[in-house]
Coordinates of C-alpha atoms and ligand atoms in Angstrom, one line a residue:
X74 CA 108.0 112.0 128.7
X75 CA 108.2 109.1 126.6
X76 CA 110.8 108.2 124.5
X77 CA 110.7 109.3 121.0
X78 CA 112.5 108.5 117.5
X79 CA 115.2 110.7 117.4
X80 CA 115.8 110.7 121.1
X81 CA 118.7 109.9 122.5
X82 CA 118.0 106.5 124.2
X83 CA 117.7 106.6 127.9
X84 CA 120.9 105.6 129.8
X85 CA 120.8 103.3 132.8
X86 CA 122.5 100.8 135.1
X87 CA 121.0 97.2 136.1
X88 CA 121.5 94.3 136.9
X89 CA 121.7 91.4 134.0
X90 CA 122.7 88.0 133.9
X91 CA 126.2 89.0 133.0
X92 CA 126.4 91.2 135.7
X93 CA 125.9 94.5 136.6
X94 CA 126.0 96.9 133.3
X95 CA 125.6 100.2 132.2
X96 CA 123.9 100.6 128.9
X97 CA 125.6 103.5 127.1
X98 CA 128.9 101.7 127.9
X99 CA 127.1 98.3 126.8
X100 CA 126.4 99.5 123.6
X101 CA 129.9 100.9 123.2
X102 CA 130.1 102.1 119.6
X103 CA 127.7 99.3 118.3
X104 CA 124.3 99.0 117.2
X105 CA 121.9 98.0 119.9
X106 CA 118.2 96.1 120.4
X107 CA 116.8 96.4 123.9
X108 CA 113.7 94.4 123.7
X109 CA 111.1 93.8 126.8
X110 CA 109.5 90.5 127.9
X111 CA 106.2 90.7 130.1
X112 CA 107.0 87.7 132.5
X113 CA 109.5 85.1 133.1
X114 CA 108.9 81.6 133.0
X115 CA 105.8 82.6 130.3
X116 CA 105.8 80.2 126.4
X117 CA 106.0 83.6 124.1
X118 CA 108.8 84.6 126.0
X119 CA 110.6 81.7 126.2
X120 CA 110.4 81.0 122.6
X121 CA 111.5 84.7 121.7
X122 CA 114.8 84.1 124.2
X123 CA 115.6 81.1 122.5
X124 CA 115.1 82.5 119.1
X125 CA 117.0 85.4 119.7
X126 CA 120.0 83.4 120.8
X127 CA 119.8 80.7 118.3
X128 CA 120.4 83.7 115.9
X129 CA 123.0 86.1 117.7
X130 CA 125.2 85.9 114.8
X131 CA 122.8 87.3 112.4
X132 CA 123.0 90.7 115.2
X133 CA 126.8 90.4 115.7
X134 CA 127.2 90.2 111.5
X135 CA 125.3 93.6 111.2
X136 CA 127.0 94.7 114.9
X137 CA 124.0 95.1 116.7
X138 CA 123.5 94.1 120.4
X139 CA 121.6 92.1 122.3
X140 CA 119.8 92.9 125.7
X141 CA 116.6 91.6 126.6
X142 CA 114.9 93.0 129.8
X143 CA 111.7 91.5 132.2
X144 CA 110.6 93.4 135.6
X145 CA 111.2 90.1 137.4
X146 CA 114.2 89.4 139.6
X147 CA 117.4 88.0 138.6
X148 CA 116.8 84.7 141.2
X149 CA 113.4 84.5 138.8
X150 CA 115.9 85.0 135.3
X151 CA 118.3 82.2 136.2
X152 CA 116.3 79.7 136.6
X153 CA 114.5 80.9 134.2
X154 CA 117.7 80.5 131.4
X155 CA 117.9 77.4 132.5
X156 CA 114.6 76.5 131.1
X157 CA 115.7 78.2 127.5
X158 CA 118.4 76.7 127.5
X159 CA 116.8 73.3 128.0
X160 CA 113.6 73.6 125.4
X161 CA 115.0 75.9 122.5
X162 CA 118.0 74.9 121.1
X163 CA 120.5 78.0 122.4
X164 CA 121.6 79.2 126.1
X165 CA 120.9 82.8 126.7
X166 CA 123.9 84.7 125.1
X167 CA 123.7 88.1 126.0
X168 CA 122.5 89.8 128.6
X169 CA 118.5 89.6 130.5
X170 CA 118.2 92.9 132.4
X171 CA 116.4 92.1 135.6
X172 CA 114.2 95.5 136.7
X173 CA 111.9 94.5 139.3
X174 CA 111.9 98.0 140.3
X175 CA 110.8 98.8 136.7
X176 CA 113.0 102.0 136.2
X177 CA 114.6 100.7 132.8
X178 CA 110.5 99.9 131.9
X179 CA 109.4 103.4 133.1
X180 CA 112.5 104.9 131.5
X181 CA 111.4 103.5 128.4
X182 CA 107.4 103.5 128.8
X183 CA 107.3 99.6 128.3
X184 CA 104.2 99.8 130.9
X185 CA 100.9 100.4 129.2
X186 CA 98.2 100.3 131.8
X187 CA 95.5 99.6 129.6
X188 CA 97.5 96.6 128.1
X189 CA 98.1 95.6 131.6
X190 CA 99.3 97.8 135.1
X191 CA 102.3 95.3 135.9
X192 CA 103.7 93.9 133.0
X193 CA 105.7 95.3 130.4
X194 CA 104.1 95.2 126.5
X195 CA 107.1 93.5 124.3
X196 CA 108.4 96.6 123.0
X197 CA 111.4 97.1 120.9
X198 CA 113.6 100.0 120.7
X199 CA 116.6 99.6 118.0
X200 CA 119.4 102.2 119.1
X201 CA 122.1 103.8 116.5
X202 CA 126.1 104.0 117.4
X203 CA 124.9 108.1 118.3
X204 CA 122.6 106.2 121.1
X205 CA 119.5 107.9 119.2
X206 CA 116.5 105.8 118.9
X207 CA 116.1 104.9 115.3
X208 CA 113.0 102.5 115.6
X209 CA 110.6 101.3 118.3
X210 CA 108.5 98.6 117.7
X211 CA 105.1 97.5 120.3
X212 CA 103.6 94.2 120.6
X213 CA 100.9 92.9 122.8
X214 CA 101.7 90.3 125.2
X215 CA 100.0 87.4 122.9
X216 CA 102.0 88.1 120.2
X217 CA 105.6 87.2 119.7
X218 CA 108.2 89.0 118.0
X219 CA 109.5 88.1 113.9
X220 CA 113.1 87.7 113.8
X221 CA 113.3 88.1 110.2
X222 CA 111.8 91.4 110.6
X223 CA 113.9 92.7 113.2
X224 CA 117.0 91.7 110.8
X225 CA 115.2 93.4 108.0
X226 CA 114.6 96.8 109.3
X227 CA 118.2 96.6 110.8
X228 CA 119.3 96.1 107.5
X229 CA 117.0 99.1 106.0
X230 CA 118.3 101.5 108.7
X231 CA 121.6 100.8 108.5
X232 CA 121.3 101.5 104.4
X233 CA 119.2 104.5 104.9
X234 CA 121.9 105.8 107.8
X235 CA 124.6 105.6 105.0
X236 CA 123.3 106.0 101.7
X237 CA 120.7 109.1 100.3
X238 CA 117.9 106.6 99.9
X239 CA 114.4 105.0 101.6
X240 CA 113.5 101.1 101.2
X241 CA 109.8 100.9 99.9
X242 CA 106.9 98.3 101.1
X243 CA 108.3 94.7 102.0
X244 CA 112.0 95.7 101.2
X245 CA 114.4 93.2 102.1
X246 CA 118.6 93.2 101.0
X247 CA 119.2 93.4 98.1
X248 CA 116.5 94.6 96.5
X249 CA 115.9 98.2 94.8
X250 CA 115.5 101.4 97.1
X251 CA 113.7 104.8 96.6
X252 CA 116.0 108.0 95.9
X253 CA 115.1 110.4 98.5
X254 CA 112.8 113.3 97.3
X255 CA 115.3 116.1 99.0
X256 CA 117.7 114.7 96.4
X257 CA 118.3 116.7 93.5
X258 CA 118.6 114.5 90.0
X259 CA 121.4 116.3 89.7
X260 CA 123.6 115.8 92.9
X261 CA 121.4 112.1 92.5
X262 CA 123.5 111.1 89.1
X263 CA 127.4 111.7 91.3
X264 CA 125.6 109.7 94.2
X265 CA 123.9 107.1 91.9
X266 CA 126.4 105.8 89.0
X267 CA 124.5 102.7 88.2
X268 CA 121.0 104.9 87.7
X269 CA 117.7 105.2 88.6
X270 CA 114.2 104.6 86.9
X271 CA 111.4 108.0 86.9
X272 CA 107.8 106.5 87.9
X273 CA 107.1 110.0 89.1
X274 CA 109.4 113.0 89.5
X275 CA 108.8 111.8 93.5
X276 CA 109.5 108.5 93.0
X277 CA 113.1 107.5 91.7
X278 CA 113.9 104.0 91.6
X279 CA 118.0 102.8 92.0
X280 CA 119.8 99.5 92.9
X281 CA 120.6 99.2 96.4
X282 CA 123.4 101.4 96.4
X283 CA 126.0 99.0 98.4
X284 CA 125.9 96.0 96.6
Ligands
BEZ177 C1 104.1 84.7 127.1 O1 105.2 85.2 127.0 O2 103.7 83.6 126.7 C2 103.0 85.6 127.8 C3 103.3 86.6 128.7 C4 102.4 87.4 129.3 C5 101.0 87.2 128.9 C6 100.7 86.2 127.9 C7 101.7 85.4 127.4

């Protein structure tokens, strides 16, 4: 069965290069992004590590962890590291699950056949403090991940998690959100003291809420 939004996020244990970790106890009562790379010692890869690291406080800031996985052995991942470390700016700071016996990528359907019978696709899954999957995100192998993006839609779910509200197309912090439909205009006025704009009785525009 594939994992699913909603789900609660596969557990496991396996080795990284911090050591040997169990997830669920990982993630403690954090935030957590466990993100698949097809291959060590590939470019996308590398540069996605690097970038990752180079940016670790932007994930700490919002209290969301860090764990990268790739099927190869842990021999392959540190000398691997090594080579981040060297070209990109940042050593690896958090953890690179090794899986050569690809039950975290089973676990989490990161193999797609048709994509490729060996490799994992660079998949995504961003997992709340309930260990629910909130998001999952696929790429191909060609095509490395957005930082930015991955900060922005941890920023949207962590808003929508707390507040009665949706963030509409290209949303970033800061900017208005979308009054849930299920939200009555009258239990909307205690919840929304600064207001809201009518464009259509379904679409209710307010100030971000926390800000
Ligand atoms: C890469 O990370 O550069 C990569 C990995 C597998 C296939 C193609 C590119």
């Amino acid at each position: 069965m594939p994992v699913r939004l909603g789900d609660t996020a596969p557990d496991f244990t396996a080795e990284t290069t911090e050591g040997t970790l169990r997830f669920h106890e990982y993630l403690g009562s954090s935030w957590g992004m466990l993100f698949s790379h097809p291959k060590d010692f590939t470019p996308v890869c590398t540069t996605e590590l690097g970038a990752f690291a180079r940016r670790k406080a932007e994930f700490d800031h919002r209290d969301v962890k860090l764990i990268g996985i790739s099927v190869d052995p842990i021999e392959s991942h540190r000398g691997w590291i090594g080579d981040i470390a060297e070209t990109q700016g940042a050593a690896l700071n958090y953890p690179l699950i090794a899986d050569p016996e690809r039950k975290v990528a089973t676990a989490y359907d990161m193999i797609h056949p048709n994509a490729n019978d060996t490799f994992t696709v660079r998949s995504v899954f961003i997992i709340g403090p309930d260990k629910k999957v909130k998001l999952m995100l696929t790429y191909p192998a060609s095509t490395g991940r957005n930082v930015d993006e991955l900060l922005r839609v941890i920023d949207s779910l962590q808003l929508t998690a707390n507040h009665a509200v949706a963030t509409p197309v290209d949303w970033k912090d800061g900017d208005d959100c979308i009054i849930v439909p299920s939200l009555s205009d009258a239990d909307a006025k205690t919840k929304f003291p600064k207001g809201w704009k009518t464009l259509k009785p379904y679409l209710r525009v307010t100030p971000q809420p926390n800000k």
